[in-house]
Every structure is written in C-alpha cells, then in structure tokens.
C-alpha cells in the first residue's frame, strides 16, 4: 500500500523522490537518490538493499532501464517487488513483479516516473505525474509534494497512509531536503507543514556546511 515518484529537475540537475504508505517510517526503506547519479524506488514487500544496489548500477554508467534489469536479475524474489529508476539524463524505467497486489499502476513523463500498489485506483500514478509536470518552475521538493498530494486526491491507496518521505539531492553528498513523517494520522498535511517550515532555511543548512564563516547564524527556536 504505497505510492511514490522519482523525478529530476532539468534546470538544476537535482534528483528527488516522494513516497507515502500505510506503514511506519517509510523514509527508511523506499527512496534512494544520489547527486549527479539518479534515483531508485523499491517497494511492495520492500527490499531496501535494492536501493543502494541500484545507485551503484547507475553510478557505473547503467541507464535506468539497465539498472532495473540488473536489479530484477539480482533478486530471486523479484515477483514481489515494484521498482523504478531515473538516470542522469532523466530517462526512467520501472518493474512490476507478478505478485505485486492490485490495484497497481505506473506513469512516465518527462523527467518523472510514478508508481503505486494496493491503490484505490490505478489512475493514482498518472495523477501524480501530471501534477509534477504541471508545476514546472517550482522547486523540485515542492513539485514532488504537490504530486504526492495529487495522488491522495485521486484516491490514494486502498487504506489510510501513516508515513511520508520527501527527498531531494542536488550537488553535495548530503541531501538538500530529507524530511520524514514517521507516523501520523494525516502524514501528507503534516509533511506540507514541515516543508513550509523548512523551505525558507534549506539553503542556510548547505552554507553552514560549505562556508561556516559566512553563513547565516542559526536562530534558536
């Protein structure tokens, strides 16, 4: 019972992912991205080992399609897995194992792929991809979150979601955005509120790492 998307910002080269599910702490398991490399989603009977493995394949020069093929070939339990990847060019690929439960769906667009399983409607990924594409010009994290909200508006998953993750990598080895709602009655509104708090400060945290002598001092809350 998970829906998610991977995307690239063509202007900045940043990669990001957003995901929500009925389980606890989804940010620990599903979305994996690396700056200058791409991203991987691994869900449905989730195997988090496939995320770093996929990033290694992308880092070695594999395309998104080759990466998914490599991941499928590397696990004997691929029938239970739902996977997606995006490569450095913005090309996307996905895989639905034969035992991934319905409703399931996928949608590909320019620089974006959305997937889901045990959904209220197979149209949820398409709604997510369309919302992402319609928000061009916004920050990547904002576009990803709008897409997740569109997925919820289109019916979401079969049951209630409880956790969410918003991830963006840009140029550094650490994430530009890595926000998590690990357990909540309404994780997407909670993520929206958290993102609105974090958004004005996200560049400050980068500058504290890169140029601590000239950065904006942190103000105690």
PDB file of C-alpha atoms in Angstrom:
ATOM      1  CA  UNK A   1       0.000   0.000   0.000  1.00  0.00           C
ATOM      2  CA  UNK A   2       2.471   2.578  -1.252  1.00  0.00           C
ATOM      3  CA  UNK A   3       2.617   5.299  -3.882  1.00  0.00           C
ATOM      4  CA  UNK A   4       5.703   7.247  -4.819  1.00  0.00           C
ATOM      5  CA  UNK A   5       7.559   9.092  -7.554  1.00  0.00           C
ATOM      6  CA  UNK A   6      11.081   9.856  -8.741  1.00  0.00           C
ATOM      7  CA  UNK A   7      11.971  12.992 -10.662  1.00  0.00           C
ATOM      8  CA  UNK A   8      14.739  15.199 -11.993  1.00  0.00           C
ATOM      9  CA  UNK A   9      14.910  18.982 -12.269  1.00  0.00           C
ATOM     10  CA  UNK A  10      16.234  19.684 -15.747  1.00  0.00           C
ATOM     11  CA  UNK A  11      17.375  23.188 -14.743  1.00  0.00           C
ATOM     12  CA  UNK A  12      19.476  22.279 -11.694  1.00  0.00           C
ATOM     13  CA  UNK A  13      20.190  18.589 -12.289  1.00  0.00           C
ATOM     14  CA  UNK A  14      18.736  17.773  -8.859  1.00  0.00           C
ATOM     15  CA  UNK A  15      17.017  14.442  -8.228  1.00  0.00           C
ATOM     16  CA  UNK A  16      14.241  13.740  -5.773  1.00  0.00           C
ATOM     17  CA  UNK A  17      11.611  11.348  -4.558  1.00  0.00           C
ATOM     18  CA  UNK A  18       8.435  11.436  -2.521  1.00  0.00           C
ATOM     19  CA  UNK A  19       6.576   8.496  -1.021  1.00  0.00           C
ATOM     20  CA  UNK A  20       3.742   7.712   1.360  1.00  0.00           C
ATOM     21  CA  UNK A  21       2.422   4.438   2.749  1.00  0.00           C
ATOM     22  CA  UNK A  22       0.324   2.816   5.463  1.00  0.00           C
ATOM     23  CA  UNK A  23       3.412   1.519   7.302  1.00  0.00           C
ATOM     24  CA  UNK A  24       5.632   3.282   9.792  1.00  0.00           C
ATOM     25  CA  UNK A  25       8.812   5.208   8.862  1.00  0.00           C
ATOM     26  CA  UNK A  26       8.685   4.785   5.083  1.00  0.00           C
ATOM     27  CA  UNK A  27      11.684   7.112   4.725  1.00  0.00           C
ATOM     28  CA  UNK A  28      13.970   4.334   5.901  1.00  0.00           C
ATOM     29  CA  UNK A  29      13.091   1.899   3.135  1.00  0.00           C
ATOM     30  CA  UNK A  30      11.804   3.068  -0.249  1.00  0.00           C
ATOM     31  CA  UNK A  31      13.504   6.106  -1.825  1.00  0.00           C
ATOM     32  CA  UNK A  32      17.207   6.335  -2.663  1.00  0.00           C
ATOM     33  CA  UNK A  33      18.849   9.223  -4.574  1.00  0.00           C
ATOM     34  CA  UNK A  34      22.405  10.384  -5.188  1.00  0.00           C
ATOM     35  CA  UNK A  35      23.561  13.728  -6.595  1.00  0.00           C
ATOM     36  CA  UNK A  36      24.776  13.504 -10.173  1.00  0.00           C
ATOM     37  CA  UNK A  37      23.659   9.865 -10.346  1.00  0.00           C
ATOM     38  CA  UNK A  38      19.883   9.412 -10.210  1.00  0.00           C
ATOM     39  CA  UNK A  39      17.413   7.597  -8.023  1.00  0.00           C
ATOM     40  CA  UNK A  40      15.724   4.285  -7.244  1.00  0.00           C
ATOM     41  CA  UNK A  41      12.411   3.289  -5.650  1.00  0.00           C
ATOM     42  CA  UNK A  42      11.926  -0.149  -4.104  1.00  0.00           C
ATOM     43  CA  UNK A  43       8.514  -1.060  -2.655  1.00  0.00           C
ATOM     44  CA  UNK A  44       5.878  -3.800  -2.106  1.00  0.00           C
ATOM     45  CA  UNK A  45       7.388  -6.477   0.152  1.00  0.00           C
ATOM     46  CA  UNK A  46      10.140  -3.879   0.198  1.00  0.00           C
ATOM     47  CA  UNK A  47      13.795  -4.860  -0.040  1.00  0.00           C
ATOM     48  CA  UNK A  48      15.837  -1.757   0.935  1.00  0.00           C
ATOM     49  CA  UNK A  49      19.026  -3.464  -0.265  1.00  0.00           C
ATOM     50  CA  UNK A  50      17.906  -2.831  -3.842  1.00  0.00           C
ATOM     51  CA  UNK A  51      18.140   0.951  -3.427  1.00  0.00           C
ATOM     52  CA  UNK A  52      21.913   1.240  -2.866  1.00  0.00           C
ATOM     53  CA  UNK A  53      22.450  -1.580  -5.354  1.00  0.00           C
ATOM     54  CA  UNK A  54      20.540   0.382  -7.976  1.00  0.00           C
ATOM     55  CA  UNK A  55      22.501   3.547  -7.258  1.00  0.00           C
ATOM     56  CA  UNK A  56      25.724   1.594  -7.748  1.00  0.00           C
ATOM     57  CA  UNK A  57      24.474   0.448 -11.149  1.00  0.00           C
ATOM     58  CA  UNK A  58      23.547   3.992 -12.133  1.00  0.00           C
ATOM     59  CA  UNK A  59      26.888   5.253 -10.869  1.00  0.00           C
ATOM     60  CA  UNK A  60      28.675   2.699 -13.054  1.00  0.00           C
ATOM     61  CA  UNK A  61      27.026   4.167 -16.159  1.00  0.00           C
ATOM     62  CA  UNK A  62      23.946   1.968 -16.474  1.00  0.00           C
ATOM     63  CA  UNK A  63      20.799   3.556 -17.855  1.00  0.00           C
ATOM     64  CA  UNK A  64      17.555   3.482 -15.881  1.00  0.00           C
ATOM     65  CA  UNK A  65      16.371   0.541 -17.993  1.00  0.00           C
ATOM     66  CA  UNK A  66      19.632  -1.357 -17.497  1.00  0.00           C
ATOM     67  CA  UNK A  67      19.515  -0.622 -13.777  1.00  0.00           C
ATOM     68  CA  UNK A  68      16.025  -2.065 -13.379  1.00  0.00           C
ATOM     69  CA  UNK A  69      17.013  -5.118 -15.413  1.00  0.00           C
ATOM     70  CA  UNK A  70      20.046  -5.586 -13.184  1.00  0.00           C
ATOM     71  CA  UNK A  71      18.001  -5.292 -10.006  1.00  0.00           C
ATOM     72  CA  UNK A  72      15.385  -7.752 -11.238  1.00  0.00           C
ATOM     73  CA  UNK A  73      18.092 -10.193 -12.220  1.00  0.00           C
ATOM     74  CA  UNK A  74      19.857  -9.845  -8.865  1.00  0.00           C
ATOM     75  CA  UNK A  75      16.967 -10.867  -6.601  1.00  0.00           C
ATOM     76  CA  UNK A  76      15.253 -14.270  -6.531  1.00  0.00           C
ATOM     77  CA  UNK A  77      12.127 -12.614  -5.129  1.00  0.00           C
ATOM     78  CA  UNK A  78      11.530 -10.175  -7.966  1.00  0.00           C
ATOM     79  CA  UNK A  79       7.911 -11.326  -8.341  1.00  0.00           C
ATOM     80  CA  UNK A  80       7.112  -9.466  -5.093  1.00  0.00           C
ATOM     81  CA  UNK A  81       8.949  -6.250  -5.974  1.00  0.00           C
ATOM     82  CA  UNK A  82       7.810  -2.983  -7.507  1.00  0.00           C
ATOM     83  CA  UNK A  83      10.774  -0.903  -8.675  1.00  0.00           C
ATOM     84  CA  UNK A  84      11.528   2.333 -10.515  1.00  0.00           C
ATOM     85  CA  UNK A  85      14.668   4.202 -11.528  1.00  0.00           C
ATOM     86  CA  UNK A  86      15.699   7.516 -13.069  1.00  0.00           C
ATOM     87  CA  UNK A  87      19.137   8.091 -14.562  1.00  0.00           C
ATOM     88  CA  UNK A  88      21.349  11.130 -15.038  1.00  0.00           C
ATOM     89  CA  UNK A  89      19.660  12.008 -18.334  1.00  0.00           C
ATOM     90  CA  UNK A  90      16.169  11.916 -16.809  1.00  0.00           C
ATOM     91  CA  UNK A  91      15.249   8.638 -18.533  1.00  0.00           C
ATOM     92  CA  UNK A  92      13.012   6.374 -16.415  1.00  0.00           C
ATOM     93  CA  UNK A  93      12.148   2.696 -16.100  1.00  0.00           C
ATOM     94  CA  UNK A  94      10.040   0.509 -13.822  1.00  0.00           C
ATOM     95  CA  UNK A  95       9.222  -3.101 -12.968  1.00  0.00           C
ATOM     96  CA  UNK A  96       6.052  -4.682 -11.554  1.00  0.00           C
ATOM     97  CA  UNK A  97       6.526  -8.188 -10.213  1.00  0.00           C
ATOM     98  CA  UNK A  98       3.816 -10.716 -10.995  1.00  0.00           C
ATOM     99  CA  UNK A  99       2.822 -10.905  -7.317  1.00  0.00           C
ATOM    100  CA  UNK A 100       2.544  -7.139  -6.726  1.00  0.00           C
ATOM    101  CA  UNK A 101      -1.004  -6.657  -5.455  1.00  0.00           C
ATOM    102  CA  UNK A 102      -3.636  -4.594  -7.295  1.00  0.00           C
ATOM    103  CA  UNK A 103      -4.657  -2.018  -7.879  1.00  0.00           C
ATOM    104  CA  UNK A 104      -1.228  -1.109  -9.149  1.00  0.00           C
ATOM    105  CA  UNK A 105      -0.129   1.463 -11.655  1.00  0.00           C
ATOM    106  CA  UNK A 106       2.708   3.393 -13.247  1.00  0.00           C
ATOM    107  CA  UNK A 107       3.072   6.636 -15.181  1.00  0.00           C
ATOM    108  CA  UNK A 108       6.099   8.001 -17.029  1.00  0.00           C
ATOM    109  CA  UNK A 109       6.607  11.603 -18.111  1.00  0.00           C
ATOM    110  CA  UNK A 110       9.467  13.923 -18.939  1.00  0.00           C
ATOM    111  CA  UNK A 111      11.938  13.555 -16.032  1.00  0.00           C
ATOM    112  CA  UNK A 112       9.425  11.712 -13.817  1.00  0.00           C
ATOM    113  CA  UNK A 113       8.111   8.237 -13.021  1.00  0.00           C
ATOM    114  CA  UNK A 114       5.325   7.450 -10.526  1.00  0.00           C
ATOM    115  CA  UNK A 115       4.359   4.008  -9.221  1.00  0.00           C
ATOM    116  CA  UNK A 116       1.931   2.539  -6.712  1.00  0.00           C
ATOM    117  CA  UNK A 117       0.455  -0.679  -5.371  1.00  0.00           C
ATOM    118  CA  UNK A 118      -2.709  -1.651  -3.452  1.00  0.00           C
ATOM    119  CA  UNK A 119      -4.171   1.627  -4.674  1.00  0.00           C
ATOM    120  CA  UNK A 120      -7.738   2.867  -4.559  1.00  0.00           C
ATOM    121  CA  UNK A 121      -7.371   3.430  -8.313  1.00  0.00           C
ATOM    122  CA  UNK A 122      -4.756   2.552 -10.904  1.00  0.00           C
ATOM    123  CA  UNK A 123      -5.038   6.187 -12.064  1.00  0.00           C
ATOM    124  CA  UNK A 124      -3.196   7.490  -8.985  1.00  0.00           C
ATOM    125  CA  UNK A 125       0.307   7.415 -10.566  1.00  0.00           C
ATOM    126  CA  UNK A 126      -0.944   9.284 -13.635  1.00  0.00           C
ATOM    127  CA  UNK A 127      -2.417  11.987 -11.420  1.00  0.00           C
ATOM    128  CA  UNK A 128       0.924  12.290  -9.663  1.00  0.00           C
ATOM    129  CA  UNK A 129       2.931  12.556 -12.872  1.00  0.00           C
ATOM    130  CA  UNK A 130       0.545  15.141 -14.302  1.00  0.00           C
ATOM    131  CA  UNK A 131       0.747  17.270 -11.154  1.00  0.00           C
ATOM    132  CA  UNK A 132       4.524  17.141 -11.271  1.00  0.00           C
ATOM    133  CA  UNK A 133       4.622  18.206 -14.908  1.00  0.00           C
ATOM    134  CA  UNK A 134       2.075  20.977 -14.327  1.00  0.00           C
ATOM    135  CA  UNK A 135       4.223  22.586 -11.620  1.00  0.00           C
ATOM    136  CA  UNK A 136       7.310  23.296 -13.753  1.00  0.00           C
ATOM    137  CA  UNK A 137       9.227  26.290 -12.434  1.00  0.00           C
ATOM    138  CA  UNK A 138       8.674  25.451  -8.769  1.00  0.00           C
ATOM    139  CA  UNK A 139      11.366  23.981  -6.525  1.00  0.00           C
ATOM    140  CA  UNK A 140      11.769  20.249  -7.057  1.00  0.00           C
ATOM    141  CA  UNK A 141      10.681  19.442  -3.499  1.00  0.00           C
ATOM    142  CA  UNK A 142       7.511  21.492  -3.972  1.00  0.00           C
ATOM    143  CA  UNK A 143       6.742  19.715  -7.244  1.00  0.00           C
ATOM    144  CA  UNK A 144       7.244  16.313  -5.631  1.00  0.00           C
ATOM    145  CA  UNK A 145       4.993  17.157  -2.714  1.00  0.00           C
ATOM    146  CA  UNK A 146       2.277  18.526  -5.000  1.00  0.00           C
ATOM    147  CA  UNK A 147       2.442  15.262  -6.923  1.00  0.00           C
ATOM    148  CA  UNK A 148       2.025  13.233  -3.745  1.00  0.00           C
ATOM    149  CA  UNK A 149      -0.933  15.385  -2.735  1.00  0.00           C
ATOM    150  CA  UNK A 150      -2.449  14.847  -6.192  1.00  0.00           C
ATOM    151  CA  UNK A 151      -2.099  11.114  -5.702  1.00  0.00           C
ATOM    152  CA  UNK A 152      -4.007  11.359  -2.456  1.00  0.00           C
ATOM    153  CA  UNK A 153      -6.692  13.488  -4.115  1.00  0.00           C
ATOM    154  CA  UNK A 154      -7.032  10.851  -6.861  1.00  0.00           C
ATOM    155  CA  UNK A 155      -7.870   8.206  -4.270  1.00  0.00           C
ATOM    156  CA  UNK A 156      -4.518   7.309  -2.778  1.00  0.00           C
ATOM    157  CA  UNK A 157      -4.024   3.791  -1.571  1.00  0.00           C
ATOM    158  CA  UNK A 158      -6.606   1.250  -0.501  1.00  0.00           C
ATOM    159  CA  UNK A 159      -6.220   2.143   3.194  1.00  0.00           C
ATOM    160  CA  UNK A 160      -5.085   5.132   5.217  1.00  0.00           C
ATOM    161  CA  UNK A 161      -1.495   6.333   4.875  1.00  0.00           C
ATOM    162  CA  UNK A 162       0.576   6.860   8.021  1.00  0.00           C
ATOM    163  CA  UNK A 163       4.082   7.952   6.999  1.00  0.00           C
ATOM    164  CA  UNK A 164       5.742  10.011   4.261  1.00  0.00           C
ATOM    165  CA  UNK A 165       9.188  10.973   2.957  1.00  0.00           C
ATOM    166  CA  UNK A 166      10.384  13.914   0.839  1.00  0.00           C
ATOM    167  CA  UNK A 167      13.946  13.656  -0.504  1.00  0.00           C
ATOM    168  CA  UNK A 168      15.996  15.925  -2.815  1.00  0.00           C
ATOM    169  CA  UNK A 169      19.696  15.755  -3.668  1.00  0.00           C
ATOM    170  CA  UNK A 170      21.429  18.428  -5.711  1.00  0.00           C
ATOM    171  CA  UNK A 171      25.228  18.861  -5.783  1.00  0.00           C
ATOM    172  CA  UNK A 172      26.541  17.760  -2.396  1.00  0.00           C
ATOM    173  CA  UNK A 173      26.971  14.283  -0.959  1.00  0.00           C
ATOM    174  CA  UNK A 174      24.311  15.106   1.647  1.00  0.00           C
ATOM    175  CA  UNK A 175      20.646  15.692   0.893  1.00  0.00           C
ATOM    176  CA  UNK A 176      19.307  19.172   0.209  1.00  0.00           C
ATOM    177  CA  UNK A 177      15.922  18.049   1.577  1.00  0.00           C
ATOM    178  CA  UNK A 178      15.298  14.936   3.670  1.00  0.00           C
ATOM    179  CA  UNK A 179      12.014  15.330   5.550  1.00  0.00           C
ATOM    180  CA  UNK A 180      10.146  12.471   7.185  1.00  0.00           C
ATOM    181  CA  UNK A 181       6.813  11.955   8.858  1.00  0.00           C
ATOM    182  CA  UNK A 182       7.290   8.596  10.523  1.00  0.00           C
ATOM    183  CA  UNK A 183       3.776   8.119  11.970  1.00  0.00           C
ATOM    184  CA  UNK A 184       0.750  10.403  11.787  1.00  0.00           C
ATOM    185  CA  UNK A 185      -2.985  10.263  11.255  1.00  0.00           C
ATOM    186  CA  UNK A 186      -2.564  12.599   8.266  1.00  0.00           C
ATOM    187  CA  UNK A 187       1.063  12.444   7.115  1.00  0.00           C
ATOM    188  CA  UNK A 188       0.698  14.489   3.924  1.00  0.00           C
ATOM    189  CA  UNK A 189      -0.712  17.604   5.638  1.00  0.00           C
ATOM    190  CA  UNK A 190       1.984  17.109   8.270  1.00  0.00           C
ATOM    191  CA  UNK A 191       4.621  16.924   5.523  1.00  0.00           C
ATOM    192  CA  UNK A 192       3.209  20.047   3.893  1.00  0.00           C
ATOM    193  CA  UNK A 193       3.520  21.929   7.201  1.00  0.00           C
ATOM    194  CA  UNK A 194       7.053  20.614   7.765  1.00  0.00           C
ATOM    195  CA  UNK A 195       8.150  21.580   4.247  1.00  0.00           C
ATOM    196  CA  UNK A 196       6.749  25.093   4.635  1.00  0.00           C
ATOM    197  CA  UNK A 197       8.802  25.464   7.832  1.00  0.00           C
ATOM    198  CA  UNK A 198      11.953  24.052   6.255  1.00  0.00           C
ATOM    199  CA  UNK A 199      11.763  25.718   2.842  1.00  0.00           C
ATOM    200  CA  UNK A 200      12.976  29.211   3.869  1.00  0.00           C
ATOM    201  CA  UNK A 201      16.046  27.702   5.560  1.00  0.00           C
ATOM    202  CA  UNK A 202      17.140  24.904   3.229  1.00  0.00           C
ATOM    203  CA  UNK A 203      19.999  26.900   1.637  1.00  0.00           C
ATOM    204  CA  UNK A 204      21.207  28.044   5.056  1.00  0.00           C
ATOM    205  CA  UNK A 205      21.953  24.454   6.045  1.00  0.00           C
ATOM    206  CA  UNK A 206      24.028  23.970   2.899  1.00  0.00           C
ATOM    207  CA  UNK A 207      26.026  27.152   3.574  1.00  0.00           C
ATOM    208  CA  UNK A 208      26.712  26.095   7.170  1.00  0.00           C
ATOM    209  CA  UNK A 209      28.459  23.057   5.729  1.00  0.00           C
ATOM    210  CA  UNK A 210      30.289  24.766   2.851  1.00  0.00           C
ATOM    211  CA  UNK A 211      31.091  28.214   4.251  1.00  0.00           C
ATOM    212  CA  UNK A 212      30.616  28.287   8.035  1.00  0.00           C
ATOM    213  CA  UNK A 213      32.473  31.612   8.412  1.00  0.00           C
ATOM    214  CA  UNK A 214      29.994  33.490   6.216  1.00  0.00           C
ATOM    215  CA  UNK A 215      26.746  31.608   6.679  1.00  0.00           C
ATOM    216  CA  UNK A 216      23.600  32.894   8.317  1.00  0.00           C
ATOM    217  CA  UNK A 217      23.765  32.033  12.056  1.00  0.00           C
ATOM    218  CA  UNK A 218      21.213  29.544  13.244  1.00  0.00           C
ATOM    219  CA  UNK A 219      18.465  31.193  15.267  1.00  0.00           C
ATOM    220  CA  UNK A 220      17.254  29.174  18.290  1.00  0.00           C
ATOM    221  CA  UNK A 221      13.602  28.243  18.053  1.00  0.00           C
TER     222      UNK A 221
END
